[in-house]
Short mmCIF file of C-alpha atoms and ligand atoms in Angstrom, two decimals:
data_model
loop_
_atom_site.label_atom_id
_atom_site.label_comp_id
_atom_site.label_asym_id
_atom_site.label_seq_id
_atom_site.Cartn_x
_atom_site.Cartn_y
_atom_site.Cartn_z
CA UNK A 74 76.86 -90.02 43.25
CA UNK A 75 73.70 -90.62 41.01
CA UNK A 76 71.62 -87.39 39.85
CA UNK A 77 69.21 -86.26 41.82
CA UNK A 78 70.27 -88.54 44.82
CA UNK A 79 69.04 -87.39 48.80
CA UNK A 80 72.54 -86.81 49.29
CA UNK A 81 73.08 -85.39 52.72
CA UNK A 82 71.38 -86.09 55.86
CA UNK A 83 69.60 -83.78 58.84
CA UNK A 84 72.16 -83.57 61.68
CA UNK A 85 70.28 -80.93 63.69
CA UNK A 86 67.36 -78.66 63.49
CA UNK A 87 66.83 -75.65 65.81
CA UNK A 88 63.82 -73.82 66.38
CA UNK A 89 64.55 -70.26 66.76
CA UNK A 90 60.99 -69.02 66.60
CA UNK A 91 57.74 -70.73 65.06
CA UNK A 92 58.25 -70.98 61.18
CA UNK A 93 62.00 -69.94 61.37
CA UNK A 94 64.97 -72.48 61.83
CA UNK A 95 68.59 -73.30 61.64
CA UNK A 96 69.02 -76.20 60.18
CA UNK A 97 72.68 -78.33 59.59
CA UNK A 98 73.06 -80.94 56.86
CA UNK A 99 76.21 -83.08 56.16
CA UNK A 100 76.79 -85.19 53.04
CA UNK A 101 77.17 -88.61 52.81
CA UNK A 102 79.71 -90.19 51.44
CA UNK A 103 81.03 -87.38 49.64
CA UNK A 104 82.77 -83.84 50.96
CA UNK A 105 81.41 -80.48 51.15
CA UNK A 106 83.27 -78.18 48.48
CA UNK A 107 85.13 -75.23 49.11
CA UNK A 108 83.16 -72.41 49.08
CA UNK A 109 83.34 -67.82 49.89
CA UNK A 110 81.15 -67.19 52.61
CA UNK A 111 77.89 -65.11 50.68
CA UNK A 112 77.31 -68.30 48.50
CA UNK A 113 74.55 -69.87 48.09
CA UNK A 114 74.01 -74.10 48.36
CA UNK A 115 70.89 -75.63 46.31
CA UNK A 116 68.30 -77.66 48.76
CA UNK A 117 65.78 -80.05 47.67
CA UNK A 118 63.02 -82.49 48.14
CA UNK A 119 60.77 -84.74 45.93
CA UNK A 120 57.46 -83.54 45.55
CA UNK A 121 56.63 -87.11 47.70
CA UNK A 122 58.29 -85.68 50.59
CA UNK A 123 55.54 -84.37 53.00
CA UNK A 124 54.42 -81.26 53.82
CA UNK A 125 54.64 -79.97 57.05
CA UNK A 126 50.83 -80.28 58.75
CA UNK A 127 50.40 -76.50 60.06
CA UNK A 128 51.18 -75.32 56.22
CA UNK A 129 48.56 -74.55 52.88
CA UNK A 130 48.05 -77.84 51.37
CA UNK A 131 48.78 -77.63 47.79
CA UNK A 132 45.93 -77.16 45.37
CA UNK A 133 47.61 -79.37 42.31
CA UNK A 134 49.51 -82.15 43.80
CA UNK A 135 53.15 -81.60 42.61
CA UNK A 136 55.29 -84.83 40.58
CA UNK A 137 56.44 -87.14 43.43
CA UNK A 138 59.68 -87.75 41.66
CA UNK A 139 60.57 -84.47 40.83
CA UNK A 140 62.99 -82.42 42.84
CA UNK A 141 61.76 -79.03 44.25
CA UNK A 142 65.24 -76.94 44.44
CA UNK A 143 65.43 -73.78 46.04
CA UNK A 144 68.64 -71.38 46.96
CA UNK A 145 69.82 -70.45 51.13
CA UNK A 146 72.64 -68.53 51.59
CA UNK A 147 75.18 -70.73 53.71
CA UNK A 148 75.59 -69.54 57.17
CA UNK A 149 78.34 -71.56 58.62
CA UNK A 150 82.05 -71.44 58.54
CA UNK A 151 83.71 -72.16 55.20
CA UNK A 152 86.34 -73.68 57.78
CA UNK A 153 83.61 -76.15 58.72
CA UNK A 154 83.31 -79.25 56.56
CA UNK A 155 81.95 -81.76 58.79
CA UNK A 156 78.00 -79.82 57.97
CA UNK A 157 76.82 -77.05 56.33
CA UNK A 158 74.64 -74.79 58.19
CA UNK A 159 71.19 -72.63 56.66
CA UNK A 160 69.19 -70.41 57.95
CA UNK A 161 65.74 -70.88 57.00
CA UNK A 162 61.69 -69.43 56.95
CA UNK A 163 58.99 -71.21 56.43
CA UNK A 164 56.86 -70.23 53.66
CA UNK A 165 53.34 -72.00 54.85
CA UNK A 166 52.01 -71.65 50.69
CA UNK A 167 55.71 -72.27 49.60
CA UNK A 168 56.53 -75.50 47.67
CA UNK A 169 60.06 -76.83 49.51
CA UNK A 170 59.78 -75.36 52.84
CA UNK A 171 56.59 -76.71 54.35
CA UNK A 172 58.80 -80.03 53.51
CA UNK A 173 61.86 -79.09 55.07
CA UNK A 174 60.09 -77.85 57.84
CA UNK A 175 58.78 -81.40 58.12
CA UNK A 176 62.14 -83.09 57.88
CA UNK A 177 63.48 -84.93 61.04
CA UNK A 178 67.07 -85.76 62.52
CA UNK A 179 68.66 -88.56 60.31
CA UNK A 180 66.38 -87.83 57.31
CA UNK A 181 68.03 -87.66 54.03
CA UNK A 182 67.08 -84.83 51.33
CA UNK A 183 69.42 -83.48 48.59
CA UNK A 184 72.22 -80.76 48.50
CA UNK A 185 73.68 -79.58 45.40
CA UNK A 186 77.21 -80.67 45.47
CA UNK A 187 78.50 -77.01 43.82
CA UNK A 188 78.14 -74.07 45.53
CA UNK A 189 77.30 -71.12 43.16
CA UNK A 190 76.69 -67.02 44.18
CA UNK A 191 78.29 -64.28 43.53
CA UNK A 192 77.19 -62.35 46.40
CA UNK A 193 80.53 -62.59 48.32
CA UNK A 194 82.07 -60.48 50.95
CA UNK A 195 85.73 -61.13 49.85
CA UNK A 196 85.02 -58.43 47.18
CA UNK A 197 84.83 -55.66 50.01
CA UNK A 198 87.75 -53.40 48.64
CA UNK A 199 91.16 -53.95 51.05
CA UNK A 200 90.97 -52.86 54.27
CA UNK A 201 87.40 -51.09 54.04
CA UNK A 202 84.86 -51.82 57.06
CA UNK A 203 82.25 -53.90 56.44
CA UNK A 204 78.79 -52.87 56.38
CA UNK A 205 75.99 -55.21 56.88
CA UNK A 206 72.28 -54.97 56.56
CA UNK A 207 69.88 -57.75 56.92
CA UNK A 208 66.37 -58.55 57.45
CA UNK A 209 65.05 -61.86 58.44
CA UNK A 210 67.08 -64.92 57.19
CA UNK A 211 69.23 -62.42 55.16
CA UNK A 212 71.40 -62.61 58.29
CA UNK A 213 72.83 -66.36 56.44
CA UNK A 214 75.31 -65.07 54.37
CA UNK A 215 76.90 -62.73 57.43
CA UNK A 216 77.24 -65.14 59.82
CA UNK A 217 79.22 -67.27 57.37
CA UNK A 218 80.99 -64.21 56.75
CA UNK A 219 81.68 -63.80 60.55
CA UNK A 220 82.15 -66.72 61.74
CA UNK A 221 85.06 -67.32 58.79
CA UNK A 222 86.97 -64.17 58.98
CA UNK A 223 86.26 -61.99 61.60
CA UNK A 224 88.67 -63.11 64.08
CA UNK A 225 91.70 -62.99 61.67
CA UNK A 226 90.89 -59.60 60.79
CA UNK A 227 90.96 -57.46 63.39
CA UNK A 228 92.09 -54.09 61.40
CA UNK A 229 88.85 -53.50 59.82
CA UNK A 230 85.58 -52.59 61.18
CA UNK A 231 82.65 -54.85 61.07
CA UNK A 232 78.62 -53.99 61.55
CA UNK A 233 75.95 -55.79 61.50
CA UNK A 234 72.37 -54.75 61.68
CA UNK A 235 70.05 -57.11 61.71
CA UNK A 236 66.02 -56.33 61.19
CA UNK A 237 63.06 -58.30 62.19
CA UNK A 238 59.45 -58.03 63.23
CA UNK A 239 60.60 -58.95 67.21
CA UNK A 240 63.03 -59.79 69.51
CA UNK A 241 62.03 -63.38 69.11
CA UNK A 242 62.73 -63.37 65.38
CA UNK A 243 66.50 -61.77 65.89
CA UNK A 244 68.34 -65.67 65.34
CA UNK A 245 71.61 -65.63 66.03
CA UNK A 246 71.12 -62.67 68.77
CA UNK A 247 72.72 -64.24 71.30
CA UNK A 248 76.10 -65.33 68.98
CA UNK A 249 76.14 -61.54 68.13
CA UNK A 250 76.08 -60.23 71.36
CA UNK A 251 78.73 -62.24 72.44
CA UNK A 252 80.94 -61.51 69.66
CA UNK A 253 80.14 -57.76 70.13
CA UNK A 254 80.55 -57.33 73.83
CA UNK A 255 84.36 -58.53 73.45
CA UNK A 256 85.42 -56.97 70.36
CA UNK A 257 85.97 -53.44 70.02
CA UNK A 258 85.81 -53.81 66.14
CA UNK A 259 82.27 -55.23 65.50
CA UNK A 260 78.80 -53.87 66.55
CA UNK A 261 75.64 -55.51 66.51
CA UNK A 262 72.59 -53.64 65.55
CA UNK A 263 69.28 -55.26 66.20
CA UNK A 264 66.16 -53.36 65.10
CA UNK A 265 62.32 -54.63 65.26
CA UNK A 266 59.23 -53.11 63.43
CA UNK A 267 56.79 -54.16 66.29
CA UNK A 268 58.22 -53.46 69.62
CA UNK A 269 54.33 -52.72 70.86
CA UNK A 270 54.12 -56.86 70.35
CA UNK A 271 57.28 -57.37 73.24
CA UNK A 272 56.06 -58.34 76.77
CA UNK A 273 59.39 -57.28 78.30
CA UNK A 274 60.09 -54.08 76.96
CA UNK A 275 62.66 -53.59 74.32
CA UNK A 276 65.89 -50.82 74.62
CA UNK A 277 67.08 -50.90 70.83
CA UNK A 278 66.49 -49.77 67.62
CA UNK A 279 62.61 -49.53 66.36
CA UNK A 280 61.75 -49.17 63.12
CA UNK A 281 63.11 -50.67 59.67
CA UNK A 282 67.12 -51.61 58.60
CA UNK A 283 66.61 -48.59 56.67
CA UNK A 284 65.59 -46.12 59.57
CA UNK A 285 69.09 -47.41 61.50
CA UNK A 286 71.23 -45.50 58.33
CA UNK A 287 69.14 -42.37 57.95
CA UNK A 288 69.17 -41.51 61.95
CA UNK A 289 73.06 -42.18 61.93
CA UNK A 290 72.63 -44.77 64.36
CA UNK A 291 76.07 -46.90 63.02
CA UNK A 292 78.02 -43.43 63.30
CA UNK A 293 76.43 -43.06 67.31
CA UNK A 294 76.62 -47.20 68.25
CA UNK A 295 79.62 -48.21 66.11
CA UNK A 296 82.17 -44.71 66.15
CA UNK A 297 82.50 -44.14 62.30
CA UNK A 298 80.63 -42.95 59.81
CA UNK A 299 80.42 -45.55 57.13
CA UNK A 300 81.75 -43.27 53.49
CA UNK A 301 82.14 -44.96 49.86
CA UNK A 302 85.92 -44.08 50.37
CA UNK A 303 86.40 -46.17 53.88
CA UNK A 304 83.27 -48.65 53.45
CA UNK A 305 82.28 -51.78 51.58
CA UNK A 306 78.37 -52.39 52.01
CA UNK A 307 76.90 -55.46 51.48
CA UNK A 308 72.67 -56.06 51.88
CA UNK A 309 70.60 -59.17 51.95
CA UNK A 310 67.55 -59.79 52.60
CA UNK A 311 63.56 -59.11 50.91
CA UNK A 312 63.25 -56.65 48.05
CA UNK A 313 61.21 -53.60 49.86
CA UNK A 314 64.54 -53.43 52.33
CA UNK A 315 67.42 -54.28 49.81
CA UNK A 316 65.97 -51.48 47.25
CA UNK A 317 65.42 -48.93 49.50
CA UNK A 318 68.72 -49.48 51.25
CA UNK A 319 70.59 -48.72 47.65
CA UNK A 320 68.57 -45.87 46.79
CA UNK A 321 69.23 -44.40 50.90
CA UNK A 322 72.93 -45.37 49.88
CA UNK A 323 73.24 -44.35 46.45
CA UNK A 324 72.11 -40.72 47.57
CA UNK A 325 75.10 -40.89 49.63
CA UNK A 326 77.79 -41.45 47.05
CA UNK A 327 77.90 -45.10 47.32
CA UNK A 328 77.85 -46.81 44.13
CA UNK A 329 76.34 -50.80 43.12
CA UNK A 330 78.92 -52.90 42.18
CA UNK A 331 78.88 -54.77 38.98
CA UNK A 332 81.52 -56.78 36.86
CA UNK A 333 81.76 -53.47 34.57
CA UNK A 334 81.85 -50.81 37.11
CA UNK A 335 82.93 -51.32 41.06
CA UNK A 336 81.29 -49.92 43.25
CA UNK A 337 80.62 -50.12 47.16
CA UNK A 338 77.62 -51.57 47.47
CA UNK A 339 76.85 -55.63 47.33
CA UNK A 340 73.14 -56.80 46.97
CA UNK A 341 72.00 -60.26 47.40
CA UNK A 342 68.38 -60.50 46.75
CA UNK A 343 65.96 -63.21 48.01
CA UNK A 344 62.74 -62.70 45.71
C1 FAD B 451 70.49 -66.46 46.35
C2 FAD B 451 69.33 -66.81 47.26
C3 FAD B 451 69.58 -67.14 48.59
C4 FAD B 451 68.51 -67.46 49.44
N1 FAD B 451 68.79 -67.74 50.74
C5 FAD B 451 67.77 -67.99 51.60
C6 FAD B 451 68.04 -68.24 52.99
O1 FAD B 451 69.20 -68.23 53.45
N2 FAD B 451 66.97 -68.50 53.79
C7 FAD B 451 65.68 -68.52 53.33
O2 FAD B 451 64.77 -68.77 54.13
N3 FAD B 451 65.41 -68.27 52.03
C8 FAD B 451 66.42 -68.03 51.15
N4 FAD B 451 66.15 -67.81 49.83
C9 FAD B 451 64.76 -68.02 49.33
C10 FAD B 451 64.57 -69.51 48.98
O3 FAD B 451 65.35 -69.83 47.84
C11 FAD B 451 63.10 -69.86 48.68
O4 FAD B 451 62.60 -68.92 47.74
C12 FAD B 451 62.24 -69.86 49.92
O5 FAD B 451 62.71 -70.80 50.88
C13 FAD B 451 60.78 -70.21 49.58
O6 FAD B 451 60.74 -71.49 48.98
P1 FAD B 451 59.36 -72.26 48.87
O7 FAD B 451 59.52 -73.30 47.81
O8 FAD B 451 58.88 -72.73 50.20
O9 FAD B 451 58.37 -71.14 48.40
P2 FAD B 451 57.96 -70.75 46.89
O10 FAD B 451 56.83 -71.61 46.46
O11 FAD B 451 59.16 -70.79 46.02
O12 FAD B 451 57.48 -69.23 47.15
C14 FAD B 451 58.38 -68.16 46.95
C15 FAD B 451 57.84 -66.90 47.65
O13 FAD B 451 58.11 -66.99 49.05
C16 FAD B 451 58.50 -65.71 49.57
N5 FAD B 451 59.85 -65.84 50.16
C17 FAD B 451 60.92 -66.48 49.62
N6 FAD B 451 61.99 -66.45 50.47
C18 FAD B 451 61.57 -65.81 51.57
C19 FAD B 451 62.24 -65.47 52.78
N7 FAD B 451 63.50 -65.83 53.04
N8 FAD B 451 61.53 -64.77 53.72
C20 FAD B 451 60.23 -64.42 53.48
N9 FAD B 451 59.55 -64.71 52.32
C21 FAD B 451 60.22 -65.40 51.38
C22 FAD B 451 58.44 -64.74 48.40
O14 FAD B 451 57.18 -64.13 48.41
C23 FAD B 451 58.57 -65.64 47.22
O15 FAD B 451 57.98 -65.09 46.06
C24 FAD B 451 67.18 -67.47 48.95
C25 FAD B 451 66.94 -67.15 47.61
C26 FAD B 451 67.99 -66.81 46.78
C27 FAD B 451 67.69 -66.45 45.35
#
């Protein structure tokens, strides 16, 4: 495979709400790599590809034969291989994703053929529950996470709250619910910042990821209260939520793991 080749092809884009997508690429000609779900693949596009018309056109025209790469956090199965599935928002001033967004089935656009990261949930410490915050496409590296282990591991506990402005913008909502009303062992916490915005009324959580840990919301919805000594915590997502989420934890006893010291809590950060 040359350099820099458009490697992998579009094999389906969904739309779950304007400017946010799930897109699924598969390589051609060559095999997805192994990889732990919380890892990252590399996307690009030349700077030929166009841009999506509803996004800011770009003020200096960038080199057409230049690859703009950017990270997602892989949100299928690392049991799949026939495509790789990310979870992505369009970023209307952004360089790559007014392109993506412009993409159509069959189109071809590069994927790095290693898959880096070391944001990975097999480093939750044996048989501790797994904690997971998200907002926004942050949900990526859970469902991967999810859709990978969850059924073979039914001893542990598994949460996931998931934050977003509304209802609309909850992807995967539907996948979770399912999961959650037939398995005693996982709970799905929605919560939206705008419920005034929802036309049908909405019954869950309000507020921000971080309002679901200080009101004890897991202990009431999920039955245990989530403790450094029985808990591995893993957040992902933008950088107002993922710091305030360690400093809510840290105050708690939880400590940030690093190669040095272990700790409980696993950070992934987008920007
Ligand atoms: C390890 C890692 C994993 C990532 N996984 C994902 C993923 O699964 N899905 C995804 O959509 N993005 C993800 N990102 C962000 C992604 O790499 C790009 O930064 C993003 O798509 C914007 O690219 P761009 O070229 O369009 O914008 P750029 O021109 O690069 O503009 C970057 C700016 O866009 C904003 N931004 C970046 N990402 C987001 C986001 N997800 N939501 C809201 N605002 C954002 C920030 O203000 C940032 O400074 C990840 C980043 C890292 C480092």
């Amino acid at each position: 495979m040359a350099e820099n080749e458009l490697n992998a092809e579009v094999v389906s884009m969904t739309e779950v709400a304007p400017g946010l997508m799930i897109l699924r690429v598969k390589p051609v000609g060559w095999e997805l790599p192994d990889f732990t779900p919380g890892q990252f693949a590399v996307l690009a596009l030349p700077g030929s590809a166009p841009r999506h018309p509803v996004t800011d056109p770009e003020e200096t025209p960038l080199p057409p034969d230049k690859l703009i790469k950017r990270a997602y956090s892989i949100a299928s199965s690392s049991r799949t291989k026939e495509h790789m599935e990310l979870y992505i928002t369009l970023i209307r001033s952004g360089a790559l994703t007014p392109r993506l967004f412009n993409l159509n089935l069959g189109d071809h656009l590069f994927l790095a053929p290693n898959i880096k990261g070391a944001f990975k949930l097999d480093q939750a410490k044996p048989g501790s529950h797994i904690v997971m915050f998200a907002t926004g496409t942050g949900l990526a590296p859970f469902m991967s996470a999810i859709r990978t282990t969850f059924g073979s591991d039914m001893a542990r506990r598994y949460v996931i709250v998931h934050g977003a402005r509304h209802s609309w913008d909850l992807g995967y909502r539907a996948e979770l619910e399912t999961i959650s009303s037939h398995s005693a062992n996982f709970t799905y916490i929605p919560v939206i910042s705008r419920p005034d915005d929802e036309k049908t009324g909405w019954t869950g959580a309000v507020g921000y990821v971080q309002d679901v840990w200080r009101l004890d919301v897991i202990n009431a919805e999920a039955g245990f209260q989530p403790k450094p000594d029985n808990s591995s915590m893993f957040i992902c997502g933008n950088p107002e939520m993922t710091e305030n989420m360690v400093k809510l934890l840290i105050a708690d006893g939880f400590r940030e793991h690093s190669k040095k010291e272990p700790g409980e809590i696993f950070v992934e950060r987008y920007w």
